[in-house]
Coordinates of C-alpha atoms and ligand atoms in Angstrom, one line a residue:
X1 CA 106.0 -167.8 -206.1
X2 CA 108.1 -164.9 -207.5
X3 CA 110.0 -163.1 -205.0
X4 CA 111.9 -160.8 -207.5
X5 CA 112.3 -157.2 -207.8
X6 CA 112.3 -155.4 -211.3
X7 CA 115.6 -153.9 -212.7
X8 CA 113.7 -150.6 -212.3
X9 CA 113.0 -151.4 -208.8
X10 CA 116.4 -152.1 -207.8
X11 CA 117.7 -149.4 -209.9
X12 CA 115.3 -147.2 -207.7
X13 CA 115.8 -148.6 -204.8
X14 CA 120.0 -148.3 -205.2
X15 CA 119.2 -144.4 -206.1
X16 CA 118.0 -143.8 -202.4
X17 CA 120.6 -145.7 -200.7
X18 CA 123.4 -143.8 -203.0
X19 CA 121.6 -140.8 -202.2
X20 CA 121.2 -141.4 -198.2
X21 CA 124.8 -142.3 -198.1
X22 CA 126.0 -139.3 -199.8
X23 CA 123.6 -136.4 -198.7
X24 CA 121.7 -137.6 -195.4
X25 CA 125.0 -137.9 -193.1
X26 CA 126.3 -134.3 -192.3
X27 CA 124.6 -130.9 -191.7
X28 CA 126.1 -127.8 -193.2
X29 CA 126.0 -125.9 -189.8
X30 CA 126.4 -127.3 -186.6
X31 CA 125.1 -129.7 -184.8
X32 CA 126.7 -131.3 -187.8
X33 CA 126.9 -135.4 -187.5
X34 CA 124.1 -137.7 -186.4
X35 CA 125.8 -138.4 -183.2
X36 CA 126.1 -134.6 -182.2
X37 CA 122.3 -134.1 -183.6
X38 CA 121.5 -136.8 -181.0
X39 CA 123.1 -135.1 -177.9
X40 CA 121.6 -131.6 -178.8
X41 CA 118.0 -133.4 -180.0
X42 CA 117.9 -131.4 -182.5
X43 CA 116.1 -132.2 -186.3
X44 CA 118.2 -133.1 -189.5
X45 CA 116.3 -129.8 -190.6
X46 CA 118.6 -129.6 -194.3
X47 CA 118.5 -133.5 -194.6
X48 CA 114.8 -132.8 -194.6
X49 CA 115.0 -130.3 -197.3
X50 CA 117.4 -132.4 -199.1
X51 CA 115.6 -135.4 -199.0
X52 CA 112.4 -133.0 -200.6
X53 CA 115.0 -132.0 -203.5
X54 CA 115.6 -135.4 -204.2
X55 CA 111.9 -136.5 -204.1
X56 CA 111.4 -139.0 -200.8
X57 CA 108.8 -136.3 -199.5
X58 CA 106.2 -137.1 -202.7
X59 CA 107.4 -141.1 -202.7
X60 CA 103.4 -142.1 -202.9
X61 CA 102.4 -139.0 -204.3
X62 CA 100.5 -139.1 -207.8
X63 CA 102.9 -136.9 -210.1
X64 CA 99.8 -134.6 -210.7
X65 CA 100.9 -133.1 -207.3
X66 CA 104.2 -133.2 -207.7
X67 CA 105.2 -137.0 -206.3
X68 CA 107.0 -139.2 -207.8
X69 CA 103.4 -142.0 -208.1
X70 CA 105.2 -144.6 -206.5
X71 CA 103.2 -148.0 -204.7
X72 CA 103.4 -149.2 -201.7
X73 CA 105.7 -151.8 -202.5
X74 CA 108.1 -149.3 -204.1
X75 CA 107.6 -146.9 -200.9
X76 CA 109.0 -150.0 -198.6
X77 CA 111.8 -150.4 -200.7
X78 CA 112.4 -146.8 -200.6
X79 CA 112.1 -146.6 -196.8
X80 CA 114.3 -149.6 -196.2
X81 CA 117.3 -147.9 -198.8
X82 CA 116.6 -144.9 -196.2
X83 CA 116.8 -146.7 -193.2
X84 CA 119.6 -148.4 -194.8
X85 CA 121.9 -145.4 -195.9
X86 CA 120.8 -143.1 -193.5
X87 CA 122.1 -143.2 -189.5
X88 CA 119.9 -140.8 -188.5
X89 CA 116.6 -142.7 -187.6
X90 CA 115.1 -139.8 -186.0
X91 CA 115.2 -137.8 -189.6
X92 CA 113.4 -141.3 -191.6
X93 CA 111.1 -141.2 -188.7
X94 CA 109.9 -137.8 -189.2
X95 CA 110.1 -138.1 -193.1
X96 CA 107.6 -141.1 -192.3
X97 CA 105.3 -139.5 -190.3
X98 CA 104.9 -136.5 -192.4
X99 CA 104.6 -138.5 -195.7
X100 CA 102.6 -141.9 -194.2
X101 CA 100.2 -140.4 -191.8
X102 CA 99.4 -137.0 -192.9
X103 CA 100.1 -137.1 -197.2
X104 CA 98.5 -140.3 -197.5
X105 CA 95.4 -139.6 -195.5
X106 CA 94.9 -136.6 -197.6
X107 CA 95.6 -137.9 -200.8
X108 CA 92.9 -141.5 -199.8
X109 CA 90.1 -138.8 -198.2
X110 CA 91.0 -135.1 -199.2
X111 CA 89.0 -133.5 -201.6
X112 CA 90.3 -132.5 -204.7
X113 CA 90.9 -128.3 -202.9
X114 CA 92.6 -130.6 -199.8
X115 CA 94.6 -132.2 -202.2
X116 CA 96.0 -129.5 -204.9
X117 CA 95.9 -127.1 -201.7
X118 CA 98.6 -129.1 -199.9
X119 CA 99.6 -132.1 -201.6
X120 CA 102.2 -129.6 -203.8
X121 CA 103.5 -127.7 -200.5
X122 CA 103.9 -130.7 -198.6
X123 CA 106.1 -132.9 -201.1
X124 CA 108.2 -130.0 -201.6
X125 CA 108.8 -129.9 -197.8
X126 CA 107.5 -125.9 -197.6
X127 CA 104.7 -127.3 -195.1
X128 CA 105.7 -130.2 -192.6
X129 CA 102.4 -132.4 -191.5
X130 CA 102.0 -134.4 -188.6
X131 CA 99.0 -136.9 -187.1
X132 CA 97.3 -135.9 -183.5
X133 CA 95.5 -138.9 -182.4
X134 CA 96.5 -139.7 -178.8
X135 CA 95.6 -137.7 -175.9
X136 CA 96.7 -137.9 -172.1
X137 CA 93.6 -140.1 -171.4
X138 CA 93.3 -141.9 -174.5
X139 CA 96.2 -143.8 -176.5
X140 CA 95.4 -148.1 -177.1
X141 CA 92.2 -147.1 -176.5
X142 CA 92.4 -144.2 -178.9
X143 CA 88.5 -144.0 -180.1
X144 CA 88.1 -143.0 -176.6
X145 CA 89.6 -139.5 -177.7
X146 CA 88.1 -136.6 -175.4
X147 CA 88.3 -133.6 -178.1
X148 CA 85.3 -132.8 -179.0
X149 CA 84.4 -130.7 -181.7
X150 CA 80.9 -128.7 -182.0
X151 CA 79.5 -127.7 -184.6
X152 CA 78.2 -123.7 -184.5
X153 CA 76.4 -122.8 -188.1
X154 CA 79.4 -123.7 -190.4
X155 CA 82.3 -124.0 -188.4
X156 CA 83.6 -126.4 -186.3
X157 CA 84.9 -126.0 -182.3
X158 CA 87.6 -127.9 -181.5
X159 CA 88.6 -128.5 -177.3
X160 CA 90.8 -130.5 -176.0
X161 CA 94.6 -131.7 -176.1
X162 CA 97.0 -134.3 -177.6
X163 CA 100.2 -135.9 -176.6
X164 CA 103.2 -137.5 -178.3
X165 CA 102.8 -136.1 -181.5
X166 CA 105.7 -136.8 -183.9
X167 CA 106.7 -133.7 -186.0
X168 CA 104.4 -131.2 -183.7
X169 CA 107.1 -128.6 -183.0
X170 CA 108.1 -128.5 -186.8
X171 CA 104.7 -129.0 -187.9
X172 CA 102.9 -126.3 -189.6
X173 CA 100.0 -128.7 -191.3
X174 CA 97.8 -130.5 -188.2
X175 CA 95.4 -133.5 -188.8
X176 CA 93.9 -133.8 -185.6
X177 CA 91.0 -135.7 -184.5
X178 CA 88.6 -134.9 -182.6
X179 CA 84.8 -136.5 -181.6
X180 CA 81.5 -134.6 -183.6
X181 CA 79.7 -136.6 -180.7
X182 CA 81.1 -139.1 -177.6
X183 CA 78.5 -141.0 -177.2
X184 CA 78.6 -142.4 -180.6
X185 CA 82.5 -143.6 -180.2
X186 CA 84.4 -144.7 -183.1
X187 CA 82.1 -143.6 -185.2
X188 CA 81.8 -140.1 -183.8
X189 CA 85.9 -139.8 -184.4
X190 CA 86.3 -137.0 -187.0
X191 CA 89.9 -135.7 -188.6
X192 CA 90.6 -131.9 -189.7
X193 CA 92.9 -130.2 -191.8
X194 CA 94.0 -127.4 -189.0
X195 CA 97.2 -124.6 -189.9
X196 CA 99.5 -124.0 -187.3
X197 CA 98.7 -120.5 -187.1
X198 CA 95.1 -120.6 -186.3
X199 CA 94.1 -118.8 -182.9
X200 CA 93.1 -121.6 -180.3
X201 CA 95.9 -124.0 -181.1
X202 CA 99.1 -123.7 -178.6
X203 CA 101.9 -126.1 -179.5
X204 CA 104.3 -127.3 -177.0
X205 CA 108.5 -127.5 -177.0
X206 CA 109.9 -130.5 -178.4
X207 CA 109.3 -133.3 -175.3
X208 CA 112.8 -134.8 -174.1
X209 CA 112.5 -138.7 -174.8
X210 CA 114.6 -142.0 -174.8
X211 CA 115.5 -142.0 -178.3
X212 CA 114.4 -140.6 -182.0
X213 CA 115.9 -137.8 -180.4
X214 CA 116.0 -135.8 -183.6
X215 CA 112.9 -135.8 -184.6
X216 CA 110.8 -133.3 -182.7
X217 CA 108.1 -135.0 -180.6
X218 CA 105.1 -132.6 -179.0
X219 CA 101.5 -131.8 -177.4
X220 CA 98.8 -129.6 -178.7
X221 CA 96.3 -127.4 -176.7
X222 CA 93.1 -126.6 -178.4
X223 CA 91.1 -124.1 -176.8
X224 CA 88.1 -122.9 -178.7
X225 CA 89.8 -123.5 -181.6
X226 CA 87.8 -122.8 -184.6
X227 CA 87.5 -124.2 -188.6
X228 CA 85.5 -123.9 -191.1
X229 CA 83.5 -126.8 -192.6
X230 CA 86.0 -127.3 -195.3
X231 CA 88.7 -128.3 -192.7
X232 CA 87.2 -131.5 -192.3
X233 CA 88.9 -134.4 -194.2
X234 CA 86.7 -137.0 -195.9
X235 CA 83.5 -137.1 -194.1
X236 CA 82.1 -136.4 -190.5
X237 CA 83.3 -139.6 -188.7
X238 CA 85.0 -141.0 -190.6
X239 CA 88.1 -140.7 -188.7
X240 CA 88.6 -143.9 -187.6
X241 CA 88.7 -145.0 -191.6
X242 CA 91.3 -142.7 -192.1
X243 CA 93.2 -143.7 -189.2
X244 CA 92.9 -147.7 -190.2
X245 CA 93.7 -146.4 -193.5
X246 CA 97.0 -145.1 -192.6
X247 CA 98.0 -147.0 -190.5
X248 CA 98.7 -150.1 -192.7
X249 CA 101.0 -147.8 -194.6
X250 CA 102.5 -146.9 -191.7
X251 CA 103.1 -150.1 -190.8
X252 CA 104.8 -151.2 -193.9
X253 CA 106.5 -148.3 -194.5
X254 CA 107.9 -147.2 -191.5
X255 CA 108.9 -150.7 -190.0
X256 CA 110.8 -151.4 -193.8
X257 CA 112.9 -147.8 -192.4
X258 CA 114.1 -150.1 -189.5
X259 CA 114.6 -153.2 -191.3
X260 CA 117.5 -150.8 -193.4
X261 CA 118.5 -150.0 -190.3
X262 CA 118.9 -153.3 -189.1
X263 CA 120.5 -154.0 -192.0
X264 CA 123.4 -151.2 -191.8
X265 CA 124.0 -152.7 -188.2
X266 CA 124.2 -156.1 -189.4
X267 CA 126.9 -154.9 -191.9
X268 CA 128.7 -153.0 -189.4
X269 CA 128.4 -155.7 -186.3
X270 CA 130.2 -158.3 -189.1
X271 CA 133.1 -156.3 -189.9
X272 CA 133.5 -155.3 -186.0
X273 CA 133.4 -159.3 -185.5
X274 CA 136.8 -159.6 -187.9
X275 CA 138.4 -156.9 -186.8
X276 CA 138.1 -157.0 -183.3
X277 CA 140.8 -159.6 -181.6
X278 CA 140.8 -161.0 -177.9
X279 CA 142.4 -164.4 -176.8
X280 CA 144.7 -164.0 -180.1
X281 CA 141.8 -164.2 -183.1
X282 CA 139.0 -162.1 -184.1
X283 CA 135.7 -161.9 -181.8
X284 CA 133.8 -163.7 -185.0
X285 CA 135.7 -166.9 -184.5
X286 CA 134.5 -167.1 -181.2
X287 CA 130.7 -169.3 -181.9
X288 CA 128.6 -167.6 -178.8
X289 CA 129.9 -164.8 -181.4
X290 CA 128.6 -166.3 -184.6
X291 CA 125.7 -167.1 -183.6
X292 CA 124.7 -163.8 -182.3
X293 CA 125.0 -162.9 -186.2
X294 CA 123.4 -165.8 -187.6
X295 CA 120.4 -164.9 -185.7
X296 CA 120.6 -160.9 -186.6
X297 CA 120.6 -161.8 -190.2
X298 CA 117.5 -164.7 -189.5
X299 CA 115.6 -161.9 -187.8
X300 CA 116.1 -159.1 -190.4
X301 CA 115.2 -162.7 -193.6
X302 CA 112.2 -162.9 -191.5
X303 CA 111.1 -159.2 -191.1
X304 CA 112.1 -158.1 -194.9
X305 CA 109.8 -161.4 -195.8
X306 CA 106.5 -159.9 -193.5
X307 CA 107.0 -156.9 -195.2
X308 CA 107.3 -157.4 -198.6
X309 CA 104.1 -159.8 -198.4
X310 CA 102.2 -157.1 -196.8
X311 CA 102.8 -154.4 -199.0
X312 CA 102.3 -157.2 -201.9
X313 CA 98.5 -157.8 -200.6
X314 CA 98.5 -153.8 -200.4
X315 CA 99.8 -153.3 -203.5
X316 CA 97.1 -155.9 -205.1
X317 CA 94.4 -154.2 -203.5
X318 CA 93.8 -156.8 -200.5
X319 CA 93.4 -155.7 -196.9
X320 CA 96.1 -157.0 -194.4
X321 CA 94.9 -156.5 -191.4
X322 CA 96.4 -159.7 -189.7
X323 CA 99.5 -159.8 -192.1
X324 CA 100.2 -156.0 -191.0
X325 CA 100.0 -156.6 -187.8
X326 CA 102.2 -159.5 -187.4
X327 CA 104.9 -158.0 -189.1
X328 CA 104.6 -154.7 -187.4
X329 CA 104.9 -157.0 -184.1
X330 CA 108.0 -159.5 -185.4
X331 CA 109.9 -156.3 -187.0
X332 CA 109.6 -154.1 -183.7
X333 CA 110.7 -157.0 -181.8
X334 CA 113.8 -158.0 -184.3
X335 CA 114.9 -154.5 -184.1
X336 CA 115.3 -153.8 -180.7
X337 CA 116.8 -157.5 -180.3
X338 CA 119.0 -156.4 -183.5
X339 CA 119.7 -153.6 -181.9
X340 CA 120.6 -154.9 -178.3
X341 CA 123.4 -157.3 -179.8
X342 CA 125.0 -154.9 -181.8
X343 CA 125.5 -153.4 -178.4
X344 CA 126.6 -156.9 -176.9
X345 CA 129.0 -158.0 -179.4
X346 CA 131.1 -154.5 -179.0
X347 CA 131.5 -155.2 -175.4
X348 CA 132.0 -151.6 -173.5
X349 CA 133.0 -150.2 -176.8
X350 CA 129.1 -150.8 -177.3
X351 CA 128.4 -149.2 -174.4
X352 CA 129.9 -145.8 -175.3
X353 CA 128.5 -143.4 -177.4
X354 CA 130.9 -143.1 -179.8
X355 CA 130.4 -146.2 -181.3
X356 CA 127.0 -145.3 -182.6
X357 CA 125.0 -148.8 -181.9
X358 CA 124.0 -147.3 -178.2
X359 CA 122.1 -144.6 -180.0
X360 CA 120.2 -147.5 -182.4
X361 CA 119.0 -149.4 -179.4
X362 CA 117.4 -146.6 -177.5
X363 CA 115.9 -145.4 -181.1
X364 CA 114.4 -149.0 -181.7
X365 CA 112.4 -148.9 -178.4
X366 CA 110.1 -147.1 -179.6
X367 CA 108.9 -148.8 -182.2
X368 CA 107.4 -151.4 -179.8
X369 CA 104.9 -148.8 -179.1
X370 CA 103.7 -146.6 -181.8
X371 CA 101.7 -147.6 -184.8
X372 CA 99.6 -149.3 -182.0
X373 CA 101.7 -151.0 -179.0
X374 CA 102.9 -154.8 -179.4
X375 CA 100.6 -156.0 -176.6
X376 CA 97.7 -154.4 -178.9
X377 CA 99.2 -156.2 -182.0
X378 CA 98.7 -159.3 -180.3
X379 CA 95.1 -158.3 -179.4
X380 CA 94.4 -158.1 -183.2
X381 CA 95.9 -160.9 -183.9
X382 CA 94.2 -163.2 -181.2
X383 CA 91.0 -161.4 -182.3
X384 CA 91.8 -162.2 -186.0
X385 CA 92.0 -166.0 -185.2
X386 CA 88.7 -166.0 -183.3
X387 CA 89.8 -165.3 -179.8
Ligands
LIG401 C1 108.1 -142.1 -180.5 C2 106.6 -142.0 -180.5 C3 105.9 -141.3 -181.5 C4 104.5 -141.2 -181.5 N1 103.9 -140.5 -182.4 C5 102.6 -140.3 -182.4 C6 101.9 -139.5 -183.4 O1 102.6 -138.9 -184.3 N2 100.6 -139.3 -183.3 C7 99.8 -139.9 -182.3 O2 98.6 -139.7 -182.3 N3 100.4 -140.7 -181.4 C8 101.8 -140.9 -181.4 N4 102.4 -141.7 -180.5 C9 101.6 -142.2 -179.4 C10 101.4 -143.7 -179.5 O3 100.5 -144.0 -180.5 C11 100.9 -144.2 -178.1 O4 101.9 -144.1 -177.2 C12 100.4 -145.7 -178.1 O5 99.3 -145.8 -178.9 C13 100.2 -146.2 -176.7 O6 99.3 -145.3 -176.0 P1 99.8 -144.9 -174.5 O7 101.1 -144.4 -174.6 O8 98.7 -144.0 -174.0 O9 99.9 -146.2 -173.6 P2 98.6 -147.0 -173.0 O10 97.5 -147.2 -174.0 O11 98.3 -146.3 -171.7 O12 99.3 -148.4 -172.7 C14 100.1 -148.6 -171.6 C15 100.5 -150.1 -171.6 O13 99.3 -150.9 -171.4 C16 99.2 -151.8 -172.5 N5 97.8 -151.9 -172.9 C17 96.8 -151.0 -173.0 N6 95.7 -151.5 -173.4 C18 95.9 -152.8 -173.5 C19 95.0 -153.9 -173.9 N7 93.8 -153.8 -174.2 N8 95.6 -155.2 -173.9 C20 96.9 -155.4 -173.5 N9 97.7 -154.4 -173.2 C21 97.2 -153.1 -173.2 C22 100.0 -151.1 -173.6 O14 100.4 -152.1 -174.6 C23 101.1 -150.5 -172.9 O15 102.1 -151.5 -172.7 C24 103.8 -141.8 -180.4 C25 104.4 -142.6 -179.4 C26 105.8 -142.7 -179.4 C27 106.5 -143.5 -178.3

């Protein structure tokens, strides 16, 4: 077994962090700091443009359209460097969603006028994507979708709405699904390519939420909302393809953002351990202490070794459906626990805002639900192994 990472890799991987650390803390006008950001909920919008500058927008983008043509395995070491340098979660989250589940659908199922259409636009950060699956009646169950487009001539009529869709308010690129047909179910499940400004879609304020407070979370109306033919990406139904598709990326790449995370907190909760004194020595001293940190670090050994082995399969072309899912389940879980301890071992100081780790745990709560809710993870799974 060879558990190494090329010089190159590192090297690359170093880049990010170096680059997070230096560019990806402060905005130039106010709200300026992540912490402030968080209070206002409002979206690390030249930390975006930044991190399009630097290239993080086209990470698994061929360079023919402007990416930098990395793999799957070098996009979870980019996210984890991200998650890593980078406080603001809610700014990797939306960097995910835009480049995870809207570029890589298009670049696996666009056609070649999808692709050099967008592709260019959307890795230089001029047009933000997001990915409208669930709807008020249908999220676990998300083949269930109720938006239904019809077909008149050559166009397509979409009806119908969506909830908790990352990016929406920001968003001016839409991949929405919608069914060609309910009765047929999954297989009726179709995605299209929809601007923002076409007459029919109405998208909503940025919701108020628990966490990920920065980046912008929203609904879409569709009333008689009309495409051509050409909106359609890939093939009529094949939307739940796409969505399978994308989702294993997601599941790598965005979890390897919180393992960086989990990382910065680790590095942070240690040094808090020596400095801090009570009873005459530092907190760390202290075993109920030591332990707490001992089994951080296990948790975030065990996570960075789930990922890497799925992206590894990914990378070699092998599906990973049970390997996916476990990890996405063990790394969600790791990172609110993470998460929950770096509160605990502050004491009140944890407590308080101004210590930072407060805002961590309600950002990691989330992650226990999207990309397909634990409970549903362990549905797969169980399924996987026969049940
Ligand atoms: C921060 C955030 C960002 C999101 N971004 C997007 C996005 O960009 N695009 C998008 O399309 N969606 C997005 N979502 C929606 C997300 O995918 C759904 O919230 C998720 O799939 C769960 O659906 P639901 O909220 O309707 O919960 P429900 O499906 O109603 O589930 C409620 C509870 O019941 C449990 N449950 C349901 N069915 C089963 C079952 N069969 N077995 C066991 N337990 C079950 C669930 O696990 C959960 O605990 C986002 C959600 C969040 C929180």
């Amino acid at each position: 077994m060879d558990f190494s990472f090329s010089d190159e890799q590192r090297a690359f991987q170093k880049s990010i962090l170096d680059f997070a650390k230096k560019e990806l803390q402060e905005s130039t006008a106010p709200p300026r700091t992540t912490r402030e950001r968080d209070k206002a909920s409002t979206f690390f919008e030249d930390g975006f443009k930044r991190a399009a500058d630097f290239g993080l927008l086209g990470l698994p983008i061929p360079e023919q359209y402007g990416g930098l043509g990395r793999d799957v395995i070098d996009c979870t070491l980019a996210m984890q460097a991200l998650g890593q340098g980078c406080p603001d979660s809610g700014l990797g989250f939306t960097i995910s969603s835009h480049v995870f589940t809207c570029e890589i659908p298009i670049l696996l199922f666009g056609s070649e006028a999808q692709k050099s259409a967008l592709l260019p636009a959307m890795v230089r950060g001029e047009l933000i994507g997001c990915h409208a699956m669930s709807e008020p009646e249908a999220g676990s169950d998300a083949f269930s979708l109720q938006t239904t487009a019809e077909k008149k001539g050559d166009r397509y009529i979409l009806n119908g709405s969506k909830t908790f869709i990352s990016n929406a308010p920001i968003a001016n690129l839409f991949l929405i699904f919608a069914t060609v047909n309910k009765k047929k179910g999954w297989a009726g499940v179709t995605g299209f390519l929809v601007d923002r400004n076409t007459p029919g879609l109405t998208v909503s304020a940025a919701l108020d939420k628990l966490g990920l407070k920065t980046s912008p979370t929203g609904e879409l109306h569709l009333e008689d909302l009309e495409v051509p033919e050409s909106a359609i990406l890939g093939r009529v139904g094949q939307g739940s393809a796409i969505f399978n598709a994308e989702m294993e990326w997601e599941r790598s790449c965005l979890f390897a953002l919180h393992l960086g995370t989990m990382q910065r907190q680790l590095d942070a909760t240690i040094q808090y351990a020596k400095d801090r004194k009570q009873f005459g020595q530092s907190i760390g001293s202290f075993q109920a202490v030591s332990h707490k940190i001992a089994d951080m670090r296990l948790r975030i050994e065990l996570s960075e070794m789930m990922l890497y082995k799925v992206a590894w399969m990914k990378a070699r072309g092998l599906r990973a459906p049970l390997e996916s899912a476990m990890s996405k389940l063990y790394v969600s879980e790791s990172f609110v626990a993470n998460s929950l301890d770096a509160v605990q071992l502050r004491g009140g100081y944890g407590f308080m805002s101004e210590y930072e780790v407060e805002r961590d745990l309600r950002d990691s709560i989330g992650s226990r639900i999207y990309s397909g809710t634990n409970e549903i993870q362990r549905n797969i799974i169980a399924s996987l192994l026969g049940l």
